[in-house]
mmCIF file of C-alpha atoms and ligand atoms in Angstrom:
data_model
loop_
_atom_site.group_PDB
_atom_site.id
_atom_site.type_symbol
_atom_site.label_atom_id
_atom_site.label_comp_id
_atom_site.label_asym_id
_atom_site.label_seq_id
_atom_site.Cartn_x
_atom_site.Cartn_y
_atom_site.Cartn_z
ATOM 1 C CA MET A 9 6.195 64.265 50.143
ATOM 2 C CA SER A 10 3.725 66.523 48.616
ATOM 3 C CA LYS A 11 3.392 69.943 50.097
ATOM 4 C CA ARG A 12 0.552 72.309 50.466
ATOM 5 C CA PRO A 13 0.630 75.274 47.793
ATOM 6 C CA PRO A 14 1.913 78.339 49.228
ATOM 7 C CA PRO A 15 -0.199 81.437 49.774
ATOM 8 C CA ASP A 16 0.273 84.028 47.180
ATOM 9 C CA SER A 17 1.888 87.520 47.639
ATOM 10 C CA LEU A 18 4.348 86.821 50.479
ATOM 11 C CA LYS A 19 6.914 89.741 51.609
ATOM 12 C CA THR A 20 10.504 89.501 51.064
ATOM 13 C CA ASP A 21 11.541 88.092 54.466
ATOM 14 C CA THR A 22 9.084 85.442 54.147
ATOM 15 C CA LEU A 23 10.134 84.338 50.528
ATOM 16 C CA GLY A 24 13.657 84.250 51.961
ATOM 17 C CA ILE A 25 12.395 81.416 54.199
ATOM 18 C CA ARG A 26 9.635 79.674 52.346
ATOM 19 C CA THR A 27 10.638 79.758 48.413
ATOM 20 C CA GLY A 28 12.361 76.874 47.300
ATOM 21 C CA GLU A 29 11.630 74.399 49.955
ATOM 22 C CA LEU A 30 12.833 70.959 48.990
ATOM 23 C CA PRO A 31 10.425 68.523 50.315
ATOM 24 C CA THR A 32 11.858 64.639 50.871
ATOM 25 C CA GLU A 33 10.432 61.329 51.293
ATOM 26 C CA ALA A 34 11.657 61.339 54.729
ATOM 27 C CA GLY A 35 10.130 64.688 55.430
ATOM 28 C CA ALA A 36 12.850 66.289 56.319
ATOM 29 C CA HIS A 37 12.248 70.010 57.233
ATOM 30 C CA SER A 38 15.476 71.726 56.452
ATOM 31 C CA GLU A 39 16.296 71.510 52.798
ATOM 32 C CA VAL A 40 18.470 68.952 51.845
ATOM 33 C CA LEU A 41 21.972 69.099 50.327
ATOM 34 C CA TYR A 42 22.129 66.909 47.022
ATOM 35 C CA LEU A 43 25.959 66.825 47.241
ATOM 36 C CA THR A 44 26.275 64.544 44.116
ATOM 37 C CA SER A 45 27.845 64.933 40.477
ATOM 38 C CA SER A 46 25.152 62.757 38.671
ATOM 39 C CA PHE A 47 21.761 61.535 38.804
ATOM 40 C CA VAL A 48 20.791 58.033 37.867
ATOM 41 C CA PHE A 49 17.783 57.021 35.494
ATOM 42 C CA ARG A 50 15.016 54.321 36.163
ATOM 43 C CA ASP A 51 15.861 52.795 32.386
ATOM 44 C CA ALA A 52 17.911 53.676 29.496
ATOM 45 C CA ALA A 53 14.702 55.140 28.000
ATOM 46 C CA GLU A 54 14.704 57.654 30.544
ATOM 47 C CA ALA A 55 18.050 58.521 30.410
ATOM 48 C CA ALA A 56 17.524 59.134 26.558
ATOM 49 C CA ALA A 57 14.526 61.373 27.114
ATOM 50 C CA ARG A 58 16.620 63.664 29.693
ATOM 51 C CA PHE A 59 19.325 63.785 27.430
ATOM 52 C CA SER A 60 17.031 64.735 24.437
ATOM 53 C CA GLY A 61 15.380 67.201 26.735
ATOM 54 C CA ASP A 62 11.948 65.551 25.953
ATOM 55 C CA GLU A 63 11.600 65.080 29.712
ATOM 56 C CA PRO A 64 12.547 67.476 32.437
ATOM 57 C CA GLY A 65 14.959 66.406 34.928
ATOM 58 C CA ASN A 66 18.420 66.236 36.376
ATOM 59 C CA ILE A 67 21.326 64.744 34.841
ATOM 60 C CA TYR A 68 24.396 66.072 35.831
ATOM 61 C CA SER A 69 25.498 68.861 38.493
ATOM 62 C CA ARG A 70 27.257 71.247 36.129
ATOM 63 C CA PHE A 71 23.871 71.399 34.373
ATOM 64 C CA THR A 72 21.063 71.250 37.401
ATOM 65 C CA ASN A 73 21.226 70.238 41.007
ATOM 66 C CA PRO A 74 18.036 70.412 43.082
ATOM 67 C CA THR A 75 19.801 72.450 46.030
ATOM 68 C CA VAL A 76 21.257 74.978 43.511
ATOM 69 C CA GLN A 77 17.875 75.087 41.884
ATOM 70 C CA ALA A 78 16.416 75.592 45.286
ATOM 71 C CA PHE A 79 18.856 78.792 45.928
ATOM 72 C CA GLU A 80 18.194 80.269 42.523
ATOM 73 C CA GLN A 81 14.503 79.936 43.270
ATOM 74 C CA ARG A 82 14.706 81.615 46.629
ATOM 75 C CA LEU A 83 17.040 84.592 45.274
ATOM 76 C CA ALA A 84 15.123 85.248 42.205
ATOM 77 C CA ALA A 85 11.834 85.458 44.453
ATOM 78 C CA MET A 86 13.412 87.923 46.755
ATOM 79 C CA GLU A 87 14.929 90.094 44.223
ATOM 80 C CA GLY A 88 11.478 90.039 42.357
ATOM 81 C CA GLY A 89 12.862 88.641 39.048
ATOM 82 C CA GLU A 90 11.622 85.939 37.004
ATOM 83 C CA ARG A 91 14.520 83.430 37.037
ATOM 84 C CA CYS A 92 18.200 83.151 38.287
ATOM 85 C CA VAL A 93 21.199 81.101 37.651
ATOM 86 C CA ALA A 94 24.012 80.441 40.042
ATOM 87 C CA PHE A 95 27.547 80.657 39.029
ATOM 88 C CA ALA A 96 30.803 79.304 41.126
ATOM 89 C CA SER A 97 31.548 83.114 41.945
ATOM 90 C CA GLY A 98 30.551 86.640 41.423
ATOM 91 C CA MET A 99 33.155 87.076 38.860
ATOM 92 C CA ALA A 100 31.813 84.173 37.069
ATOM 93 C CA SER A 101 28.322 85.644 36.954
ATOM 94 C CA ILE A 102 29.782 88.922 35.383
ATOM 95 C CA THR A 103 31.961 87.486 32.944
ATOM 96 C CA ALA A 104 29.213 84.903 31.787
ATOM 97 C CA THR A 105 26.659 87.908 31.518
ATOM 98 C CA PHE A 106 29.004 90.019 29.087
ATOM 99 C CA MET A 107 30.449 86.664 27.136
ATOM 100 C CA ALA A 108 26.765 84.923 26.622
ATOM 101 C CA LEU A 109 24.881 88.054 25.956
ATOM 102 C CA MET A 110 27.407 90.407 23.891
ATOM 103 C CA GLU A 111 28.783 90.286 20.269
ATOM 104 C CA PRO A 112 32.194 91.771 19.077
ATOM 105 C CA GLY A 113 32.113 95.519 18.113
ATOM 106 C CA GLU A 114 29.625 96.122 21.281
ATOM 107 C CA HIS A 115 30.270 98.651 24.315
ATOM 108 C CA ILE A 116 29.592 98.846 27.707
ATOM 109 C CA VAL A 117 29.296 102.190 29.838
ATOM 110 C CA SER A 118 30.249 101.115 33.523
ATOM 111 C CA SER A 119 30.613 103.298 36.900
ATOM 112 C CA ARG A 120 34.202 104.216 37.932
ATOM 113 C CA GLY A 121 35.325 102.598 41.340
ATOM 114 C CA ILE A 122 33.422 99.221 40.750
ATOM 115 C CA PHE A 123 35.041 95.824 41.863
ATOM 116 C CA GLY A 124 38.643 96.097 40.959
ATOM 117 C CA THR A 125 38.436 92.690 39.262
ATOM 118 C CA THR A 126 35.522 93.744 36.762
ATOM 119 C CA VAL A 127 37.823 96.482 35.901
ATOM 120 C CA VAL A 128 40.493 93.904 34.893
ATOM 121 C CA LEU A 129 37.939 91.632 32.920
ATOM 122 C CA TYR A 130 37.024 94.891 31.110
ATOM 123 C CA GLU A 131 40.367 95.970 30.147
ATOM 124 C CA LYS A 132 42.406 92.519 29.878
ATOM 125 C CA TYR A 133 39.612 90.167 28.476
ATOM 126 C CA LEU A 134 36.819 91.764 27.011
ATOM 127 C CA LYS A 135 38.794 94.050 24.955
ATOM 128 C CA LYS A 136 40.605 91.009 23.744
ATOM 129 C CA PHE A 137 37.192 89.848 22.083
ATOM 130 C CA GLY A 138 36.289 93.235 20.780
ATOM 131 C CA ILE A 139 34.003 94.524 23.427
ATOM 132 C CA GLU A 140 35.027 98.075 24.692
ATOM 133 C CA THR A 141 34.022 100.064 27.835
ATOM 134 C CA THR A 142 34.159 103.528 29.090
ATOM 135 C CA MET A 143 34.046 104.339 32.889
ATOM 136 C CA VAL A 144 32.109 107.528 34.162
ATOM 137 C CA ASP A 145 31.503 108.623 37.620
ATOM 138 C CA LEU A 146 28.600 107.091 38.914
ATOM 139 C CA ALA A 147 26.615 109.877 40.104
ATOM 140 C CA ASP A 148 26.876 112.091 37.185
ATOM 141 C CA MET A 149 24.080 111.559 34.952
ATOM 142 C CA GLU A 150 25.471 113.603 32.082
ATOM 143 C CA GLN A 151 28.722 111.536 32.041
ATOM 144 C CA TRP A 152 26.588 108.377 31.467
ATOM 145 C CA ARG A 153 24.469 109.949 28.452
ATOM 146 C CA ARG A 154 27.529 111.300 26.880
ATOM 147 C CA ALA A 155 29.377 108.088 27.141
ATOM 148 C CA ILE A 156 26.643 106.279 25.228
ATOM 149 C CA ARG A 157 27.028 105.159 21.468
ATOM 150 C CA PRO A 158 24.817 103.355 18.956
ATOM 151 C CA GLU A 159 26.566 99.914 19.847
ATOM 152 C CA THR A 160 26.163 100.391 23.440
ATOM 153 C CA ARG A 161 24.732 97.164 24.927
ATOM 154 C CA PHE A 162 24.501 97.324 28.697
ATOM 155 C CA LEU A 163 25.052 100.200 31.131
ATOM 156 C CA PHE A 164 26.735 98.601 34.666
ATOM 157 C CA VAL A 165 26.484 99.849 37.844
ATOM 158 C CA GLU A 166 27.260 99.038 41.436
ATOM 159 C CA THR A 167 25.533 101.360 43.828
ATOM 160 C CA PRO A 168 26.420 102.239 46.707
ATOM 161 C CA SER A 169 29.952 102.395 45.391
ATOM 162 C CA ASN A 170 32.609 100.694 47.403
ATOM 163 C CA PRO A 171 34.292 102.338 49.395
ATOM 164 C CA LEU A 172 32.916 105.857 49.114
ATOM 165 C CA VAL A 173 29.084 104.677 49.483
ATOM 166 C CA GLU A 174 28.030 106.987 46.596
ATOM 167 C CA LEU A 175 24.873 106.236 45.065
ATOM 168 C CA CYS A 176 23.124 106.114 41.280
ATOM 169 C CA ASP A 177 19.792 107.033 40.878
ATOM 170 C CA ILE A 178 18.681 103.320 39.218
ATOM 171 C CA ARG A 179 15.415 104.610 37.742
ATOM 172 C CA ALA A 180 17.194 107.460 35.982
ATOM 173 C CA LEU A 181 19.635 105.192 34.538
ATOM 174 C CA ALA A 182 17.509 102.412 33.492
ATOM 175 C CA ASP A 183 15.259 104.993 31.584
ATOM 176 C CA LEU A 184 18.474 106.337 30.073
ATOM 177 C CA ALA A 185 19.443 102.832 29.080
ATOM 178 C CA HIS A 186 16.120 102.095 27.515
ATOM 179 C CA GLU A 187 15.882 105.473 25.673
ATOM 180 C CA HIS A 188 19.180 104.078 23.582
ATOM 181 C CA GLY A 189 18.279 100.689 23.303
ATOM 182 C CA ALA A 190 20.417 99.262 25.847
ATOM 183 C CA GLN A 191 19.863 97.513 28.995
ATOM 184 C CA LEU A 192 20.838 98.332 32.632
ATOM 185 C CA ILE A 193 22.673 95.867 34.884
ATOM 186 C CA VAL A 194 23.078 96.396 38.681
ATOM 187 C CA ASP A 195 25.589 94.665 40.782
ATOM 188 C CA ASN A 196 23.270 94.732 44.030
ATOM 189 C CA CYS A 197 25.966 92.968 46.108
ATOM 190 C CA PHE A 198 26.047 95.634 48.784
ATOM 191 C CA CYS A 199 22.377 96.082 49.213
ATOM 192 C CA THR A 200 20.952 92.881 48.552
ATOM 193 C CA PRO A 201 17.197 92.659 47.911
ATOM 194 C CA VAL A 202 16.496 93.441 51.456
ATOM 195 C CA LEU A 203 17.659 96.922 51.056
ATOM 196 C CA GLN A 204 17.349 97.523 47.169
ATOM 197 C CA LYS A 205 15.215 96.166 44.447
ATOM 198 C CA PRO A 206 16.750 97.221 41.178
ATOM 199 C CA PHE A 207 13.874 95.316 38.930
ATOM 200 C CA GLU A 208 11.041 97.797 40.912
ATOM 201 C CA LEU A 209 13.578 100.804 39.631
ATOM 202 C CA GLY A 210 13.734 99.472 35.930
ATOM 203 C CA ALA A 211 17.060 97.484 35.976
ATOM 204 C CA ASP A 212 17.030 94.576 33.356
ATOM 205 C CA LEU A 213 19.611 92.331 35.141
ATOM 206 C CA VAL A 214 20.673 91.844 38.777
ATOM 207 C CA ILE A 215 23.985 90.456 39.681
ATOM 208 C CA HIS A 216 25.488 89.244 42.860
ATOM 209 C CA SER A 217 28.569 88.094 44.670
ATOM 210 C CA ALA A 218 26.744 85.495 47.046
ATOM 211 C CA THR A 219 30.275 85.308 48.507
ATOM 212 C CA LYS A 220 29.292 88.867 50.407
ATOM 213 C CA TYR A 221 26.084 89.203 52.364
ATOM 214 C CA LEU A 222 24.164 86.444 50.982
ATOM 215 C CA ASP A 223 26.504 84.026 52.805
ATOM 216 C CA GLY A 224 27.073 86.113 55.642
ATOM 217 C CA GLN A 225 29.356 84.426 57.608
ATOM 218 C CA GLY A 226 32.310 84.592 55.293
ATOM 219 C CA ARG A 227 32.506 80.589 54.453
ATOM 220 C CA CYS A 228 31.492 80.300 50.404
ATOM 221 C CA VAL A 229 32.389 81.840 47.207
ATOM 222 C CA GLY A 230 29.549 81.965 44.761
ATOM 223 C CA GLY A 231 27.456 84.265 42.422
ATOM 224 C CA ALA A 232 24.341 84.841 40.470
ATOM 225 C CA VAL A 233 22.453 86.620 37.751
ATOM 226 C CA ILE A 234 18.627 87.360 37.994
ATOM 227 C CA GLY A 235 16.685 88.489 34.925
ATOM 228 C CA PRO A 236 13.855 87.470 32.251
ATOM 229 C CA GLY A 237 13.583 83.998 31.263
ATOM 230 C CA GLU A 238 14.742 84.136 27.918
ATOM 231 C CA THR A 239 18.013 85.841 28.946
ATOM 232 C CA MET A 240 18.700 83.425 31.613
ATOM 233 C CA ASP A 241 18.097 80.228 29.462
ATOM 234 C CA GLU A 242 20.971 81.963 27.466
ATOM 235 C CA LEU A 243 23.084 82.264 30.372
ATOM 236 C CA HIS A 244 22.302 78.741 31.630
ATOM 237 C CA GLY A 245 23.333 77.493 28.223
ATOM 238 C CA PHE A 246 26.739 79.321 28.697
ATOM 239 C CA LEU A 247 27.302 77.964 32.112
ATOM 240 C CA ARG A 248 26.474 74.421 30.953
ATOM 241 C CA THR A 249 29.047 75.003 28.382
ATOM 242 C CA THR A 250 31.886 76.797 30.318
ATOM 243 C CA GLY A 251 31.314 74.967 33.600
ATOM 244 C CA ALA A 252 31.515 77.766 36.136
ATOM 245 C CA SER A 253 28.732 75.972 37.949
ATOM 246 C CA MET A 254 27.889 76.711 41.729
ATOM 247 C CA SER A 255 28.929 73.782 44.006
ATOM 248 C CA PRO A 256 25.740 72.488 45.612
ATOM 249 C CA PHE A 257 27.416 72.464 49.005
ATOM 250 C CA ASN A 258 27.808 76.324 48.537
ATOM 251 C CA ALA A 259 24.328 76.566 47.252
ATOM 252 C CA TRP A 260 23.238 74.654 50.405
ATOM 253 C CA VAL A 261 25.102 77.453 52.442
ATOM 254 C CA PHE A 262 23.691 80.385 50.684
ATOM 255 C CA LEU A 263 20.081 78.918 50.815
ATOM 256 C CA LYS A 264 20.026 78.770 54.558
ATOM 257 C CA GLY A 265 21.795 82.316 54.781
ATOM 258 C CA LEU A 266 18.639 83.775 52.604
ATOM 259 C CA GLU A 267 16.795 83.114 55.648
ATOM 260 C CA THR A 268 18.546 85.222 58.041
ATOM 261 C CA LEU A 269 19.375 87.796 55.263
ATOM 262 C CA PRO A 270 16.697 90.297 56.208
ATOM 263 C CA LEU A 271 17.389 90.323 59.911
ATOM 264 C CA ARG A 272 21.040 90.563 59.275
ATOM 265 C CA MET A 273 21.117 93.493 56.729
ATOM 266 C CA ARG A 274 18.901 95.545 59.268
ATOM 267 C CA ALA A 275 21.347 94.882 62.041
ATOM 268 C CA HIS A 276 24.288 95.474 59.705
ATOM 269 C CA SER A 277 22.869 98.978 58.937
ATOM 270 C CA VAL A 278 21.975 99.907 62.689
ATOM 271 C CA HIS A 279 25.264 98.881 63.631
ATOM 272 C CA ALA A 280 27.005 100.937 60.919
ATOM 273 C CA MET A 281 24.781 104.067 61.692
ATOM 274 C CA GLU A 282 25.968 103.842 65.117
ATOM 275 C CA LEU A 283 29.340 103.753 63.995
ATOM 276 C CA ALA A 284 29.161 106.544 61.677
ATOM 277 C CA SER A 285 27.506 108.991 63.990
ATOM 278 C CA TRP A 286 30.109 108.349 66.408
ATOM 279 C CA LEU A 287 33.217 108.478 64.175
ATOM 280 C CA VAL A 288 31.947 111.887 62.942
ATOM 281 C CA ASP A 289 32.919 113.415 66.517
ATOM 282 C CA GLN A 290 36.117 111.814 66.948
ATOM 283 C CA PRO A 291 39.225 113.799 66.695
ATOM 284 C CA GLY A 292 41.433 112.982 63.703
ATOM 285 C CA VAL A 293 38.512 111.527 61.604
ATOM 286 C CA GLU A 294 38.355 114.163 58.834
ATOM 287 C CA LYS A 295 35.475 113.029 56.955
ATOM 288 C CA VAL A 296 33.004 109.986 57.129
ATOM 289 C CA TYR A 297 31.330 108.737 54.136
ATOM 290 C CA TYR A 298 28.106 106.971 54.799
ATOM 291 C CA ALA A 299 24.592 107.510 53.157
ATOM 292 C CA GLY A 300 22.737 107.239 56.469
ATOM 293 C CA LEU A 301 24.665 110.673 57.604
ATOM 294 C CA GLU A 302 22.443 113.475 56.606
ATOM 295 C CA ASP A 303 25.396 115.626 55.372
ATOM 296 C CA HIS A 304 25.838 112.848 52.716
ATOM 297 C CA PRO A 305 25.201 114.573 49.316
ATOM 298 C CA GLN A 306 22.792 111.845 48.171
ATOM 299 C CA HIS A 307 21.139 111.098 51.608
ATOM 300 C CA GLU A 308 17.610 111.907 50.114
ATOM 301 C CA LEU A 309 18.129 109.328 47.217
ATOM 302 C CA ALA A 310 19.798 106.558 49.668
ATOM 303 C CA ARG A 311 16.326 107.406 51.857
ATOM 304 C CA THR A 312 14.007 106.551 48.849
ATOM 305 C CA GLN A 313 16.045 104.097 46.747
ATOM 306 C CA GLN A 314 16.921 101.931 49.634
ATOM 307 C CA LYS A 315 15.450 100.651 52.994
ATOM 308 C CA GLY A 316 18.507 101.024 54.785
ATOM 309 C CA PHE A 317 22.194 102.462 54.385
ATOM 310 C CA GLY A 318 23.845 99.145 54.448
ATOM 311 C CA GLY A 319 27.045 97.901 56.796
ATOM 312 C CA VAL A 320 29.798 99.372 54.779
ATOM 313 C CA LEU A 321 31.389 102.971 55.545
ATOM 314 C CA SER A 322 34.636 104.656 54.958
ATOM 315 C CA PHE A 323 36.466 107.652 56.473
ATOM 316 C CA LEU A 324 39.629 109.903 56.173
ATOM 317 C CA VAL A 325 41.843 110.281 58.791
ATOM 318 C CA ARG A 326 44.770 112.766 59.908
ATOM 319 C CA ASP A 327 47.470 112.209 62.782
ATOM 320 C CA SER A 328 48.554 114.571 65.234
ATOM 321 C CA ASP A 329 51.604 115.442 63.369
ATOM 322 C CA GLY A 330 49.114 116.696 60.467
ATOM 323 C CA ARG A 331 49.650 113.460 57.940
ATOM 324 C CA ALA A 332 46.782 112.627 56.208
ATOM 325 C CA ASP A 333 48.416 109.893 54.493
ATOM 326 C CA ARG A 334 49.021 105.935 54.114
ATOM 327 C CA GLN A 335 51.010 105.853 57.680
ATOM 328 C CA ALA A 336 48.041 107.717 59.690
ATOM 329 C CA ALA A 337 45.439 105.023 58.067
ATOM 330 C CA TRP A 338 47.703 102.320 58.940
ATOM 331 C CA ARG A 339 48.490 103.355 62.228
ATOM 332 C CA PHE A 340 44.562 103.474 63.060
ATOM 333 C CA ILE A 341 44.338 99.946 61.350
ATOM 334 C CA ASP A 342 46.979 98.366 63.305
ATOM 335 C CA ALA A 343 45.748 99.724 66.807
ATOM 336 C CA THR A 344 42.394 97.804 66.330
ATOM 337 C CA ARG A 345 42.264 94.356 68.294
ATOM 338 C CA LEU A 346 38.903 92.868 67.681
ATOM 339 C CA VAL A 347 37.982 93.830 64.070
ATOM 340 C CA SER A 348 39.469 91.774 61.330
ATOM 341 C CA ILE A 349 42.247 93.387 59.116
ATOM 342 C CA THR A 350 40.772 91.826 55.749
ATOM 343 C CA ALA A 351 39.471 93.358 52.703
ATOM 344 C CA ASN A 352 36.353 90.918 52.429
ATOM 345 C CA LEU A 353 32.840 92.428 53.640
ATOM 346 C CA GLY A 354 29.176 91.049 54.200
ATOM 347 C CA ASP A 355 30.431 89.128 57.105
ATOM 348 C CA ALA A 356 29.136 88.818 60.490
ATOM 349 C CA LYS A 357 32.653 89.827 61.889
ATOM 350 C CA THR A 358 33.471 93.257 61.426
ATOM 351 C CA THR A 359 36.224 93.985 58.919
ATOM 352 C CA ILE A 360 38.612 96.933 58.621
ATOM 353 C CA THR A 361 40.793 97.458 55.408
ATOM 354 C CA HIS A 362 43.081 100.213 53.488
ATOM 355 C CA PRO A 363 41.486 100.449 50.204
ATOM 356 C CA ALA A 364 44.481 102.549 48.396
ATOM 357 C CA SER A 365 46.584 99.177 49.353
ATOM 358 C CA THR A 366 44.738 96.415 48.949
ATOM 359 C CA THR A 367 40.882 96.416 47.268
ATOM 360 C CA HIS A 368 42.116 99.183 44.929
ATOM 361 C CA GLY A 369 45.846 98.685 45.173
ATOM 362 C CA ARG A 370 46.153 97.744 41.725
ATOM 363 C CA VAL A 371 44.330 100.629 40.238
ATOM 364 C CA PRO A 372 46.747 103.131 38.550
ATOM 365 C CA ASP A 373 47.326 106.405 40.867
ATOM 366 C CA GLU A 374 45.392 108.683 38.344
ATOM 367 C CA GLU A 375 42.226 106.587 38.404
ATOM 368 C CA LYS A 376 42.630 106.208 42.212
ATOM 369 C CA ARG A 377 42.587 110.006 42.265
ATOM 370 C CA ARG A 378 39.633 110.503 40.072
ATOM 371 C CA ALA A 379 37.835 107.715 41.974
ATOM 372 C CA GLY A 380 38.613 109.449 45.522
ATOM 373 C CA ILE A 381 40.639 106.484 46.827
ATOM 374 C CA ALA A 382 42.913 108.644 48.999
ATOM 375 C CA GLU A 383 45.897 107.069 50.949
ATOM 376 C CA ASN A 384 44.511 108.137 54.382
ATOM 377 C CA LEU A 385 40.865 106.424 53.300
ATOM 378 C CA VAL A 386 39.908 103.626 55.866
ATOM 379 C CA ARG A 387 37.210 101.403 54.957
ATOM 380 C CA VAL A 388 34.943 99.336 57.612
ATOM 381 C CA ALA A 389 32.308 96.670 56.682
ATOM 382 C CA VAL A 390 30.415 96.619 60.298
ATOM 383 C CA GLY A 391 29.392 93.291 61.446
ATOM 384 C CA LEU A 392 27.216 92.048 63.949
ATOM 385 C CA GLU A 393 29.157 92.107 67.235
ATOM 386 C CA ASP A 394 27.769 94.322 70.029
ATOM 387 C CA PRO A 395 28.174 98.059 68.805
ATOM 388 C CA ALA A 396 29.561 99.033 72.062
ATOM 389 C CA ASP A 397 32.443 96.451 71.164
ATOM 390 C CA ILE A 398 32.991 97.916 67.566
ATOM 391 C CA ARG A 399 33.009 101.341 68.679
ATOM 392 C CA GLU A 400 35.627 100.651 71.568
ATOM 393 C CA ASP A 401 37.688 99.010 69.151
ATOM 394 C CA MET A 402 37.397 101.835 66.833
ATOM 395 C CA ALA A 403 38.388 103.962 69.789
ATOM 396 C CA ARG A 404 41.735 102.200 69.782
ATOM 397 C CA GLY A 405 42.099 103.182 66.223
ATOM 398 C CA VAL A 406 41.226 106.992 66.842
ATOM 399 C CA ALA A 407 43.547 106.881 69.965
ATOM 400 C CA ALA A 408 46.589 106.071 68.007
ATOM 401 C CA LEU A 409 46.353 108.740 65.300
ATOM 402 C CA GLY A 410 47.656 110.920 68.764
ATOM 403 C CA HIS A 411 45.155 113.765 69.046
ATOM 404 C CA LYS A 412 44.381 115.062 72.762
HETATM 405 C C1 PLP B 508 33.238 90.770 45.828
HETATM 406 C C2 PLP B 508 32.530 91.481 44.904
HETATM 407 C C3 PLP B 508 32.333 90.903 43.592
HETATM 408 C C4 PLP B 508 33.103 89.519 42.930
HETATM 409 O O1 PLP B 508 32.531 88.579 43.418
HETATM 410 P P1 PLP B 508 33.515 87.126 44.054
HETATM 411 O O2 PLP B 508 32.372 86.336 44.580
HETATM 412 O O3 PLP B 508 34.798 87.437 44.846
HETATM 413 O O4 PLP B 508 33.653 86.691 42.314
HETATM 414 C C5 PLP B 508 31.556 91.328 42.372
HETATM 415 N N1 PLP B 508 30.821 92.545 42.480
HETATM 416 C C6 PLP B 508 31.008 93.210 44.091
HETATM 417 C C7 PLP B 508 30.388 94.479 44.421
HETATM 418 C C8 PLP B 508 31.815 92.792 44.944
HETATM 419 O O5 PLP B 508 32.005 93.025 46.413
#
């Protein structure tokens, strides 16, 4: 069924609903899930033409699949990037980016306190192939500058950071990368294109774990890279060969997730702001990390660089015996009854976790200290339940600290 041409210059919310629609003969309104491993050809000549690349079209779902392509088009449009390649997970996207685009002897400068598995990738696997990484504090531009070498190929940053929600000035970092002939990669998992547009600030590549907010309901694992066409051709070639392709079913879930992403991100931000403001005044809560709070050191940067402060916050606790340790944090967490005790985030369901013993459990103590992952730190990824119910549950945690 032919489709009327869409109007030009649509806004992000509209792009998330109207890009990559998949018209069918039957006129299905919702995008179709092409749950198929391979595609059939009219005749032998068509098969040959597809395989040789003389004729575009689908062959096999490890290479391309219409539902996966619809997701890629929609996410690329929302990010304002040229092209997107989807992967089986966020880690597959990060691994593919480095493996496909780098040579032995090249170097990465990366912010400290990024997603823990990315650190394992640097230390255990990339190193083995002759790629070295230097870790720096993400907010300290001087450290980034000093870490750059002639062989530096990429700067890699996750902003805001997990779990302390520190920010990095993306434009300044992109300028620094370009000054030295390097490129900037932004892991935009925490903000999504709804709250932050790294390309508008000069980033070269954007990476996502679709598992988090893009899905939004904790169902599927997936990832994506967005960037210029030629670079994405390289990544797609790598994907076709190494096989970490996104399942069409997962792509369909993410595709539909993008339609509600703007609404959800704004609600996550409102609910997190409410909880952060309330936590600040609670006995036994010593410090709240949330960029929406005016005393956050990068509150101003967050206001200009982001369109919202996001759904993740963290805080330090101390019990009435004066203990500011793991026991106090666990006491708080174990007293909750509504929120889920799990390390995942980006879900409609609020989650609570103790970073020092879960997400950052394998990080050596010295590195934990440098990254500010204290034993009495609790992280909450605020969901979409009624904020009053979330607050009431957190009050159980506060009460468990035993202050009068
Ligand atoms: C979860 C996460 C990843 C890894 O994604 P997977 O889909 O679990 O492989 C990468 N970066 C960030 C910031 C994440 O939160």
